[in-house]
Amino acid sequence: MPVTPLPLRGRISSGRGARIEYGADYNPEQWPREVWVRDVALMREAGVTIATVGVFSWALLQPAADVWDLDWLGDVLDLLHDGGVAVDLATATASPPPWLTTAHPEVLPVDELGRTLWPGGRQHWRPTSPVFRRHALELVERLARRFGDHPALVAWHVNNELGCHNAHDYSDDAAAAFRVWLRERHGSIAELNAAWGTAFWSQSYGRWAEILPPRLAGTPANPTQQLDFARFSSDALREHLRAERDLLRAITPDVPVTTNFMVMTESSRMDYASWAGEVDIVSNDHYVRPGRHEHDELSFSANLTGGLAGGRPWWLMEHSTSAVNWQEVNRAKRPGELVRDVLTHVAHGADAVCFFQWRQSTAGAERFHSAMVPHAGPDSAVFREVAALGATLDGLAPVAGSHRKRAPVAVLFDWDSWWATSQEYLPSSRLEYRRHAVEWCTAFTDVGVRVDVLPAGADLTGHALVVAPMLHVMDTARARRLTDHVEGGGHLVATYFSGIVDANAHVHLGGYPGALRDLLGIRIEEFTPLLDGESVELAACDGAGTDWTGTVWTDRIDVVDAEVLAHYRTGANAGRAAVTRRAVPGGGSAAWVSTQLDAVALAALVRLLLPPAAASELPTQARGRVELVVRSGDGVEFWFLVNRTTDPVDVELAGDVLHGVRDGELVRLGPRGGAVLRRAL
């Protein structure tokens, strides 16, 4: 059940007024004490206001089972407080110390092949291990009782990147916990057999003890078993989050609790829509994967994080000042990228901007990961840039506390559908759920329209157009919500492979797209996915688009009660409908897009599908080049303009400039530049 956010702003501001918090993970245990004093002085120089401390310090806080040393951490908190830096204190449970895994190797996770994942890295613990849970909570209680009243403490940071490396554990502990979870979900063995369709391949179970996680088998495991295990694994991590959170709240009820999500690229194993209500502050880590559309992915991730937070402010807990260390090629950030990336996160609601980490390590696996203070020291371009960024964020203090303004368009995102479309034995293994959603979000940005990325279960009120990209898992309740949206005058766009299965991954009978078939006014008897390198040409029926290209997928559509907006010109379905739209009484409509359109075609189609209530708010010359995000406060709006190009862009807009350059009526955006305008309502 969602929790009521605590009054964070009053605690963290400490009478200094609202502001965008700025800082980093701080790991002083890696450095001699004389460096700590220099660090705090440099933090003040860089404008740092908050530091996350203690993330990976369990082995130093508890060097042996019956030995504790918390004094050094107290010294760090004292030093930071004296320097005016607030502390987000980690519970330090992310990586168990060697003495614990030596004494209790049963806490170590096991992969699907039955191999133990040994110490030497991080996150070597089972989310369902009662032994690990007991030791972790003992550490949490010690920290809470020792530092709960410390004046530097403004938030608790539970664990760290829960599930980054240990989300799917196939151990005996996991098997036992999985059976308990299944009993709670399905009730009886008979109901589980029905849900899993175990009549297929002689999989019918007679006792709960017969059920295992989907360990390595000779063929892909039962698809519903896989989907339930994905759900269970996310829930098991969430239960650990709850256990630490509940203990912290019992001891320090006035200190807000957070944990860092990983809404980025292909981090798929945690259903953050079900986690967001468990924390007082939604926090996220984001790292860019270089590529042609890297900023679009960053914007999508920040947007989705804002959606998880319900439009309220959230924290960017980690990102990088420059290169990371874990990609095949780790590229340094180019001029302008750091500020542009930060502005994008703040635009979508980030009220704290933090890096991993403060000082670049000299040893360990992340020694080549960039930091606020790089190996070159403070006399470096990176440190000068982060210090300048601190001043920029200080100037954006009026934005703090404002909420993201609802956009006219919503793109829905669903972890169940992501998991289900990633399984084997589908009509095509070329489905890329997240990329498909990103491309739809980008298409609206290309035509200058604001869009919110929302969890699939979010409230749709106020969104003129809702897009459901590959919303594959569709129970009757979800289909009813979309139908209600359309029948209430709203507009819906669904894309290929949507509405096909129910919550148990059972196919809806009667023809595709299953649960959405009647709403869309179409019927599909057979999928016709495309081979690698194969494409089809489409033409809009109004002649506006004659060179559209589709890849990955096509459908053999029978039109029952819908208008054909575009048809296939080539391929197995030549002459048949490719894009349809059904109008319903009350002014709403439901459209179907049956292929993966290229960017030019998708932008053209978006223009065709946009209702008048979703018109662009940007001047014509800025559309496609500038992303607009709006945050709103008391009687004022903050318009964030982000240049998506490497060329200068001039935008004619009124408003007071909080960040950027104004020249008369024009706001000038440099390459990869940005601006923030304050506009009275």
XYZ file of C-alpha atoms in Angstrom:
681
model
C 0.000 0.000 0.000
C 1.425 3.454 -0.861
C 2.889 5.363 2.056
C 2.419 9.039 2.819
C 5.640 10.917 2.029
C 7.255 12.544 5.042
C 7.872 16.309 5.104
C 11.358 15.925 3.715
C 11.875 19.501 2.635
C 11.521 20.889 6.133
C 14.090 18.453 7.521
C 16.670 18.680 4.784
C 16.593 22.453 4.458
C 17.335 23.016 8.137
C 16.011 26.545 7.868
C 18.106 27.387 4.809
C 15.206 27.477 2.353
C 14.252 25.109 -0.436
C 16.988 24.176 -2.915
C 18.122 21.525 -5.340
C 20.384 19.272 -3.277
C 23.773 18.490 -4.797
C 26.342 15.869 -3.897
C 27.681 12.361 -4.274
C 28.423 9.008 -2.685
C 31.227 9.684 -0.237
C 33.540 6.821 0.746
C 36.015 8.327 3.225
C 37.015 4.862 4.456
C 39.080 4.555 1.261
C 41.243 7.518 2.292
C 43.439 8.592 5.252
C 41.816 10.944 7.738
C 43.827 13.960 6.618
C 42.065 13.755 3.251
C 38.648 14.006 4.934
C 39.226 17.600 6.018
C 40.348 18.598 2.523
C 37.305 16.823 1.104
C 34.854 18.891 3.134
C 36.578 22.105 2.100
C 36.383 21.057 -1.567
C 32.727 20.113 -1.125
C 31.985 23.639 0.027
C 33.877 24.973 -2.990
C 31.835 22.781 -5.349
C 28.490 23.694 -3.769
C 27.881 20.206 -2.351
C 24.954 20.107 0.080
C 24.456 16.369 0.636
C 26.538 13.188 0.718
C 25.541 9.524 0.752
C 27.783 7.786 3.279
C 28.459 4.202 4.319
C 27.155 2.293 1.312
C 29.853 -0.411 1.296
C 31.254 -0.163 4.820
C 29.774 -3.202 6.611
C 33.150 -4.959 6.935
C 34.603 -1.889 8.678
C 31.570 -1.194 10.848
C 31.461 -4.830 11.996
C 34.921 -6.362 11.511
C 33.855 -9.622 13.190
C 30.637 -11.189 14.388
C 30.983 -9.752 17.896
C 33.101 -6.668 17.125
C 31.655 -3.248 16.239
C 33.395 0.003 15.248
C 30.998 2.866 14.514
C 33.173 5.646 15.897
C 34.929 6.419 12.627
C 31.548 6.846 10.913
C 30.497 9.203 13.698
C 33.620 11.273 13.041
C 32.700 11.493 9.338
C 29.166 12.649 10.107
C 30.463 15.233 12.567
C 32.917 16.566 10.000
C 30.292 16.801 7.272
C 27.798 18.492 9.569
C 30.358 21.054 10.661
C 30.986 21.738 6.969
C 27.309 22.288 6.219
C 26.858 19.011 4.314
C 23.771 16.897 5.056
C 24.006 13.094 5.126
C 21.949 10.406 3.437
C 23.154 7.515 5.582
C 23.269 4.070 3.987
C 22.392 0.983 5.994
C 25.565 -0.661 4.585
C 23.811 -3.978 3.930
C 24.598 -4.115 0.205
C 27.596 -6.443 0.550
C 28.120 -8.813 3.492
C 31.600 -8.934 5.048
C 33.934 -11.942 4.600
C 33.446 -13.191 8.143
C 29.695 -13.543 7.529
C 29.935 -15.480 4.268
C 32.693 -17.671 5.713
C 30.619 -18.555 8.762
C 27.364 -18.784 6.784
C 27.993 -19.717 3.148
C 24.261 -20.510 2.946
C 23.611 -16.761 2.474
C 25.328 -16.822 -0.933
C 23.103 -16.726 -4.034
C 22.863 -19.560 -6.555
C 22.394 -19.123 -10.297
C 20.038 -21.106 -12.535
C 22.801 -23.640 -13.267
C 23.191 -24.381 -9.549
C 26.491 -22.515 -9.218
C 27.197 -20.585 -6.037
C 28.078 -16.927 -6.551
C 31.059 -16.477 -4.282
C 32.393 -13.392 -2.473
C 34.888 -11.152 -4.204
C 32.473 -8.762 -5.852
C 29.374 -7.237 -4.311
C 25.754 -8.141 -3.502
C 26.683 -11.745 -2.716
C 23.560 -12.474 -0.668
C 20.198 -14.158 -1.119
C 17.173 -11.878 -0.802
C 15.285 -14.755 0.863
C 18.017 -15.875 3.281
C 16.764 -15.682 6.888
C 20.368 -15.784 8.092
C 21.361 -12.794 6.004
C 18.200 -10.928 6.994
C 18.938 -11.420 10.694
C 22.495 -10.101 10.443
C 21.492 -7.226 8.138
C 18.779 -6.019 10.496
C 21.164 -6.181 13.433
C 23.452 -3.791 11.549
C 20.535 -1.521 10.639
C 19.410 -1.338 14.259
C 22.917 -0.481 15.467
C 23.183 2.363 12.943
C 19.711 3.698 13.657
C 20.208 3.771 17.434
C 23.667 5.323 17.164
C 23.011 7.956 14.476
C 19.231 8.455 14.404
C 19.539 11.756 16.286
C 22.657 13.015 14.542
C 22.058 16.539 13.197
C 23.657 15.676 9.834
C 21.176 12.867 9.110
C 18.403 13.829 6.685
C 17.527 10.455 5.114
C 18.167 6.711 5.353
C 19.481 4.941 2.276
C 18.390 1.282 2.369
C 20.958 -1.151 0.960
C 22.122 -0.056 -2.519
C 20.795 -0.780 -6.018
C 18.747 -3.681 -4.723
C 18.809 -6.524 -7.231
C 21.556 -5.159 -9.457
C 23.468 -8.457 -9.257
C 21.336 -10.803 -7.134
C 17.761 -10.297 -8.324
C 17.252 -13.891 -9.498
C 18.392 -16.425 -6.924
C 17.654 -20.130 -7.524
C 18.785 -21.478 -4.154
C 16.838 -23.722 -1.794
C 15.934 -20.652 0.280
C 14.494 -19.070 -2.862
C 12.608 -22.263 -3.708
C 10.997 -22.382 -0.262
C 10.059 -18.704 -0.382
C 8.766 -19.070 -3.958
C 6.349 -21.790 -2.809
C 5.033 -19.537 -0.046
C 4.581 -16.706 -2.537
C 2.777 -19.012 -4.978
C 0.439 -20.286 -2.268
C -0.485 -16.691 -1.409
C -1.021 -15.794 -5.067
C -2.869 -18.878 -6.298
C -4.356 -20.385 -3.145
C -4.227 -24.075 -4.017
C -2.276 -26.536 -6.115
C -5.300 -26.943 -8.392
C -5.465 -23.195 -9.006
C -1.712 -23.050 -9.628
C -1.968 -25.880 -12.165
C -4.735 -23.982 -13.933
C -2.779 -20.713 -13.890
C 0.402 -22.326 -15.163
C -1.343 -24.511 -17.751
C 0.517 -27.541 -16.452
C -1.535 -29.961 -18.536
C 0.980 -29.045 -21.228
C 4.175 -31.167 -21.210
C 2.990 -33.285 -18.254
C 3.860 -30.610 -15.668
C 0.894 -31.035 -13.290
C 1.922 -30.694 -9.633
C 0.505 -32.729 -6.771
C 2.309 -31.064 -3.824
C 3.829 -27.634 -3.188
C 7.172 -29.293 -2.429
C 7.429 -30.391 -6.075
C 7.641 -26.801 -7.327
C 11.026 -25.262 -8.067
C 12.292 -21.981 -9.465
C 12.824 -22.133 -13.253
C 16.327 -23.588 -13.014
C 18.255 -24.668 -16.111
C 16.242 -27.225 -18.077
C 16.455 -28.902 -21.463
C 13.911 -26.481 -22.900
C 12.579 -23.069 -21.895
C 10.611 -23.322 -18.662
C 6.852 -22.964 -18.413
C 6.153 -19.315 -19.441
C 3.800 -18.635 -16.515
C 6.322 -20.160 -14.127
C 8.917 -17.777 -15.546
C 6.569 -14.799 -15.222
C 5.609 -15.689 -11.653
C 9.266 -16.191 -10.731
C 10.088 -12.741 -12.113
C 7.278 -11.276 -10.016
C 8.358 -13.246 -6.952
C 11.997 -12.185 -7.318
C 11.040 -8.510 -7.486
C 8.733 -8.954 -4.498
C 11.463 -10.743 -2.500
C 13.772 -7.762 -2.924
C 10.905 -5.448 -2.032
C 10.351 -7.462 1.153
C 13.967 -6.861 2.137
C 13.466 -3.154 1.495
C 10.374 -3.240 3.705
C 12.179 -5.093 6.497
C 14.934 -2.495 6.739
C 12.487 0.382 6.267
C 10.122 -0.817 8.977
C 12.947 -1.149 11.478
C 14.229 2.334 10.638
C 10.756 3.823 10.984
C 10.267 2.151 14.343
C 13.466 3.716 15.709
C 13.602 7.015 13.753
C 10.039 7.766 12.595
C 10.829 11.324 11.511
C 13.704 10.391 9.154
C 12.581 9.667 5.564
C 13.671 6.430 3.907
C 14.795 5.904 0.323
C 16.617 3.385 -1.807
C 18.137 3.876 -5.228
C 16.169 2.385 -8.112
C 17.885 1.683 -11.440
C 15.494 3.001 -14.076
C 17.841 2.833 -17.054
C 18.570 0.870 -20.240
C 17.984 -2.852 -19.708
C 17.691 -2.982 -15.919
C 14.495 -5.018 -16.046
C 14.303 -7.319 -13.040
C 12.706 -4.999 -10.482
C 9.086 -3.904 -10.846
C 9.591 -0.388 -9.567
C 5.914 0.441 -10.034
C 5.255 -1.885 -7.081
C 8.188 -0.439 -5.103
C 7.533 3.287 -5.417
C 4.950 3.413 -2.641
C 7.322 1.755 -0.191
C 9.708 4.697 0.140
C 9.349 8.279 1.323
C 11.500 9.572 -1.525
C 11.740 7.906 -4.920
C 15.426 7.838 -5.896
C 17.102 6.688 -9.088
C 20.516 5.861 -10.495
C 21.057 6.528 -14.174
C 24.036 6.010 -16.444
C 24.120 6.820 -20.140
C 24.972 4.164 -22.706
C 26.598 6.074 -25.584
C 24.782 5.890 -28.890
C 22.832 7.903 -31.403
C 19.759 8.148 -29.179
C 21.468 8.253 -25.801
C 19.794 11.448 -24.616
C 16.362 10.170 -25.615
C 16.913 7.143 -23.360
C 18.088 9.388 -20.524
C 14.999 11.570 -20.909
C 12.750 8.490 -20.986
C 14.311 7.126 -17.786
C 14.013 10.463 -15.981
C 10.446 10.757 -17.241
C 9.519 7.268 -16.010
C 11.129 7.985 -12.633
C 8.937 11.072 -12.391
C 5.959 8.878 -13.277
C 6.864 6.422 -10.524
C 7.024 9.364 -8.113
C 3.534 10.452 -9.157
C 4.852 13.751 -10.505
C 6.303 14.683 -7.115
C 9.975 15.556 -6.612
C 12.482 12.677 -6.507
C 16.235 12.229 -6.161
C 18.855 11.438 -8.763
C 21.027 9.393 -6.413
C 23.779 8.418 -8.859
C 25.028 9.380 -12.273
C 28.510 10.063 -13.621
C 30.513 13.234 -14.041
C 32.152 11.699 -17.118
C 33.136 8.146 -18.125
C 31.953 5.021 -16.325
C 34.058 1.858 -16.009
C 31.708 -1.035 -16.860
C 30.957 -0.559 -20.552
C 33.064 -2.125 -23.301
C 34.318 1.333 -24.246
C 33.995 4.035 -21.590
C 33.722 7.389 -23.267
C 34.228 10.695 -21.468
C 31.352 13.144 -21.612
C 31.498 15.768 -24.317
C 31.245 19.534 -23.686
C 27.777 20.493 -22.523
C 26.584 16.952 -21.811
C 26.947 17.093 -18.047
C 24.750 20.170 -17.606
C 22.271 19.071 -20.275
C 21.840 15.663 -18.639
C 21.353 17.183 -15.200
C 18.823 19.718 -16.492
C 16.844 16.882 -18.052
C 16.652 15.000 -14.754
C 15.697 18.164 -12.854
C 13.076 18.976 -15.499
C 11.383 15.645 -14.848
C 11.333 16.234 -11.099
C 14.762 15.581 -9.567
C 15.182 17.770 -6.492
C 18.569 16.234 -5.700
C 21.431 15.663 -8.140
C 24.161 13.307 -6.966
C 27.077 11.446 -8.511
C 28.947 8.253 -7.946
C 31.237 9.257 -6.439
C 32.900 12.213 -4.682
C 36.575 11.211 -4.967
C 37.776 8.787 -7.649
C 39.117 5.566 -6.151
C 42.720 4.458 -6.602
C 41.945 0.775 -6.008
C 39.085 -1.619 -6.566
C 36.821 -2.492 -9.459
C 35.578 1.076 -9.972
C 38.884 2.909 -9.927
C 38.390 4.095 -13.516
C 34.846 5.356 -12.893
C 34.766 9.154 -12.997
C 34.058 11.233 -9.904
C 33.590 14.827 -8.811
C 37.249 14.890 -7.755
C 39.077 12.866 -10.428
C 42.497 11.269 -10.252
C 43.870 14.549 -11.598
C 42.579 16.307 -8.483
C 40.648 19.576 -8.115
C 42.913 21.321 -10.638
C 41.045 19.649 -13.473
C 38.361 20.376 -16.045
C 35.999 17.873 -14.432
C 36.156 19.492 -10.999
C 35.766 22.976 -12.460
C 32.702 21.778 -14.381
C 31.068 20.165 -11.347
C 31.760 23.295 -9.278
C 30.094 25.396 -11.991
C 27.177 22.961 -11.972
C 26.821 23.482 -8.231
C 26.390 27.204 -8.864
C 23.854 26.482 -11.603
C 21.770 24.310 -9.304
C 21.962 26.920 -6.586
C 20.380 29.342 -9.055
C 17.543 26.883 -9.652
C 16.491 26.919 -5.988
C 13.039 28.359 -6.860
C 12.285 25.125 -8.769
C 12.716 22.928 -5.683
C 9.501 21.447 -4.395
C 7.530 22.062 -7.586
C 5.744 19.153 -9.266
C 5.952 18.040 -12.869
C 2.991 19.433 -14.799
C 0.766 16.775 -16.328
C 1.494 16.314 -20.029
C -1.240 15.938 -22.660
C 0.180 12.558 -23.724
C 0.959 9.508 -21.586
C 3.097 6.530 -22.642
C 2.436 3.470 -20.490
C 5.196 1.181 -19.227
C 4.644 -2.265 -17.737
C 7.163 -4.631 -16.155
C 4.941 -7.702 -16.629
C 4.840 -7.027 -20.378
C 8.602 -6.411 -20.438
C 9.235 -9.764 -18.767
C 6.692 -11.654 -20.871
C 7.962 -10.311 -24.217
C 11.536 -11.252 -23.267
C 10.751 -14.953 -22.990
C 11.557 -17.711 -25.472
C 9.129 -19.376 -27.873
C 7.389 -16.189 -28.984
C 6.455 -15.350 -32.584
C 9.661 -13.304 -32.736
C 12.732 -13.074 -30.521
C 13.467 -9.600 -31.915
C 10.992 -7.799 -29.655
C 12.591 -5.010 -27.625
C 9.951 -3.810 -25.230
C 11.776 -0.923 -23.585
C 13.330 0.353 -26.796
C 9.873 0.333 -28.409
C 8.494 2.473 -25.573
C 11.466 4.864 -25.773
C 10.920 5.339 -29.503
C 7.282 6.300 -29.002
C 8.241 8.782 -26.314
C 10.915 10.210 -28.611
C 8.395 10.585 -31.440
C 6.301 12.980 -29.371
C 9.394 14.962 -28.446
C 10.229 15.081 -32.167
C 6.968 16.920 -32.843
C 7.316 19.187 -29.814
C 4.659 17.597 -27.584
C 5.167 16.968 -23.887
C 4.693 13.387 -22.732
C 4.567 11.603 -19.373
C 5.904 8.050 -19.057
C 3.686 6.307 -16.528
C 3.388 2.866 -14.942
C 0.628 0.969 -16.707
C -1.589 1.113 -13.628
C -1.383 4.892 -13.230
C -4.335 7.251 -13.275
C -5.033 8.343 -16.872
C -7.163 11.352 -15.961
C -6.176 14.514 -17.808
C -4.190 12.818 -20.580
C -5.790 13.473 -23.958
C -3.848 10.661 -25.639
C -2.584 7.435 -24.065
C -0.093 5.186 -25.853
C 0.268 1.518 -24.904
C 3.420 0.267 -26.693
C 3.430 -3.548 -26.789
C 1.237 -3.770 -23.683
C 1.244 -7.534 -24.016
C -0.155 -8.581 -20.611
C -3.756 -7.431 -20.438
C -6.239 -8.669 -17.840
C -9.881 -7.619 -17.972
C -9.398 -4.854 -15.381
C -6.611 -3.239 -17.408
C -8.619 -3.550 -20.632
C -11.599 -1.976 -18.846
C -9.503 1.019 -17.743
C -8.365 1.662 -21.294
C -11.890 1.239 -22.596
C -13.194 3.675 -19.987
C -10.560 6.185 -21.063
C -11.684 5.960 -24.695
C -15.397 5.940 -23.922
C -14.848 8.999 -21.732
C -13.585 10.953 -24.741
C -9.899 10.086 -24.547
C -7.721 8.647 -27.284
C -5.685 5.429 -27.225
C -2.898 4.077 -29.408
C -1.908 0.431 -28.940
C 0.861 -1.292 -30.871
C 1.596 -4.793 -32.100
C 1.551 -7.747 -29.672
C -0.561 -5.760 -27.179
C -3.540 -7.279 -25.378
C -2.551 -10.837 -26.286
C -2.364 -12.623 -22.914
C -3.921 -12.346 -19.464
C -2.093 -12.024 -16.154
C -1.228 -15.740 -16.259
C 0.241 -15.403 -19.776
C -2.700 -17.343 -21.231
C -3.739 -16.251 -24.721
C -7.095 -14.498 -25.057
C -9.133 -16.584 -27.510
C -11.212 -15.394 -30.457
C -8.468 -13.662 -32.411
C -5.877 -11.001 -31.695
C -5.419 -8.441 -30.185
C -7.393 -10.340 -27.604
C -8.560 -8.117 -24.767
C -8.486 -5.028 -27.025
C -10.073 -6.561 -30.120
C -13.566 -5.086 -29.704
C -12.308 -1.683 -28.588
C -10.048 -1.423 -31.643
C -12.579 -2.807 -34.116
C -10.116 -5.199 -35.756
C -9.361 -8.915 -35.744
C -6.070 -10.655 -36.469
C -5.892 -14.396 -37.079
C -2.136 -14.751 -37.497
C 0.996 -12.767 -36.711
C 3.466 -12.103 -39.526
C 6.723 -11.010 -37.891
C 9.607 -10.001 -40.133
C 13.000 -11.639 -40.543
C 16.264 -9.871 -39.770
C 16.988 -7.361 -42.521
C 13.437 -7.571 -43.859
C 11.266 -4.457 -44.058
C 7.947 -3.344 -45.507
C 6.738 -0.101 -47.047
C 3.594 1.650 -45.891
C 1.493 4.482 -47.259
C -0.856 6.753 -45.365
C -4.324 6.659 -46.889
C -4.499 10.457 -47.006
C -1.328 10.527 -49.098
C 0.649 12.319 -46.387
C 3.107 9.490 -46.032
C 4.213 7.336 -48.934
C 7.677 6.318 -47.825
C 7.070 4.907 -44.371
C 9.133 1.872 -43.434
C 8.275 -0.882 -40.978
C 10.463 -3.598 -39.463
C 10.314 -6.367 -36.797
C 6.595 -7.116 -37.038
C 3.466 -6.936 -39.187
C -0.111 -8.093 -38.656
C -2.624 -9.607 -41.058
C -5.516 -7.343 -40.039
C -9.186 -7.866 -40.784
C -10.977 -4.558 -40.330
C -14.296 -5.026 -38.503
C -15.242 -1.505 -37.409
C -12.361 0.894 -37.918
C -10.907 3.445 -40.303
C -7.707 2.526 -42.145
C -5.108 5.255 -41.690
C -2.245 3.484 -43.478
C -1.846 0.288 -45.470
C 1.036 -1.960 -46.459
C 2.440 -1.356 -49.940
C 4.835 -4.299 -49.858
C 5.302 -7.577 -48.041
C 3.005 -10.501 -47.309
C 0.243 -8.128 -46.217
C 0.447 -5.755 -49.190
C -2.860 -3.961 -49.642
C -3.998 -4.725 -46.093
C -4.420 -2.287 -43.231
C -1.305 -1.401 -41.247
C -2.627 1.386 -39.005
C -6.271 1.638 -38.001
C -8.404 3.877 -35.813
C -11.897 3.307 -34.449
C -13.973 6.285 -33.367
C -16.371 5.749 -30.459
C -19.391 7.790 -29.334
C -18.328 10.660 -27.112
C -15.371 11.730 -29.244
C -12.788 9.147 -28.181
C -10.831 6.812 -30.445
C -8.672 3.682 -30.347
C -5.845 3.166 -32.866
C -3.685 0.147 -33.709
C -0.149 0.280 -35.118
C 0.943 -3.111 -36.431
C 4.635 -2.592 -37.209
C 7.820 -0.992 -35.893
C 7.980 2.307 -37.793
C 11.182 4.186 -38.480
C 11.649 7.535 -36.709
C 10.477 9.686 -39.643
C 7.355 7.596 -40.177
C 6.590 7.439 -36.474
C 6.791 11.224 -36.129
C 4.473 11.603 -39.140
C 2.012 9.132 -37.652
C 2.099 10.897 -34.289
C 1.095 14.149 -36.017
C -1.784 12.290 -37.616
C -2.964 10.779 -34.325
C -2.580 13.797 -32.042
C -5.892 15.266 -30.881
C -6.220 19.072 -30.687
C -5.841 18.930 -26.898
C -2.300 17.592 -27.346
C -0.901 20.383 -29.516
C 2.712 21.475 -29.200
C 3.495 24.383 -26.881
C 6.818 25.093 -28.590
C 7.389 27.566 -31.428
C 7.607 25.841 -34.790
C 11.351 26.397 -35.222
C 12.123 24.584 -31.960
C 10.063 21.445 -32.550
C 12.156 18.349 -33.030
C 15.239 20.150 -31.799
C 14.227 21.089 -28.259
C 12.637 19.031 -25.518
C 10.158 20.874 -23.306
C 9.304 19.752 -19.776
C 7.241 21.867 -17.371
C 7.217 21.900 -13.581
C 4.587 23.887 -11.723
C 4.441 25.506 -8.307
C 2.307 28.100 -6.570
C 1.190 30.482 -9.300
C 4.238 29.812 -11.457
C 5.545 27.371 -14.038
C 9.141 26.448 -14.793
C 9.765 25.682 -18.467
C 12.842 23.524 -19.081
C 14.218 23.735 -22.624
C 16.837 21.148 -23.567
C 18.702 21.325 -26.880
C 18.775 17.781 -28.289
C 21.176 18.770 -31.080
C 24.799 19.751 -31.462
C 23.823 23.045 -33.139
C 22.679 26.306 -31.530
C 18.911 26.784 -31.321
C 16.996 30.019 -30.720
C 13.559 29.773 -29.108
C 11.118 32.654 -28.963
C 9.448 32.358 -25.557
C 8.547 34.767 -22.782
C 9.597 34.287 -19.173
C 12.289 35.133 -16.644
C 15.491 33.208 -17.319
C 16.695 31.248 -14.279
C 19.332 29.490 -16.358
C 20.484 30.206 -19.892
C 20.868 33.209 -22.159
C 18.174 35.599 -23.352
C 18.648 37.949 -26.298
C 15.564 40.103 -26.609
C 12.603 37.844 -27.420
C 14.888 34.870 -28.004
C 16.238 32.292 -25.591
C 19.535 31.079 -27.015
C 20.449 27.444 -26.482
C 24.008 26.448 -27.256
C 24.944 22.996 -28.596
C 23.647 20.432 -26.071
C 22.583 23.458 -24.051
C 19.555 24.230 -21.979
C 17.549 26.964 -20.326
C 15.016 27.295 -17.542
C 12.285 29.924 -17.685
C 10.014 31.055 -14.882
C 6.568 31.976 -16.193
C 3.740 33.387 -14.090
C 0.343 31.727 -14.440
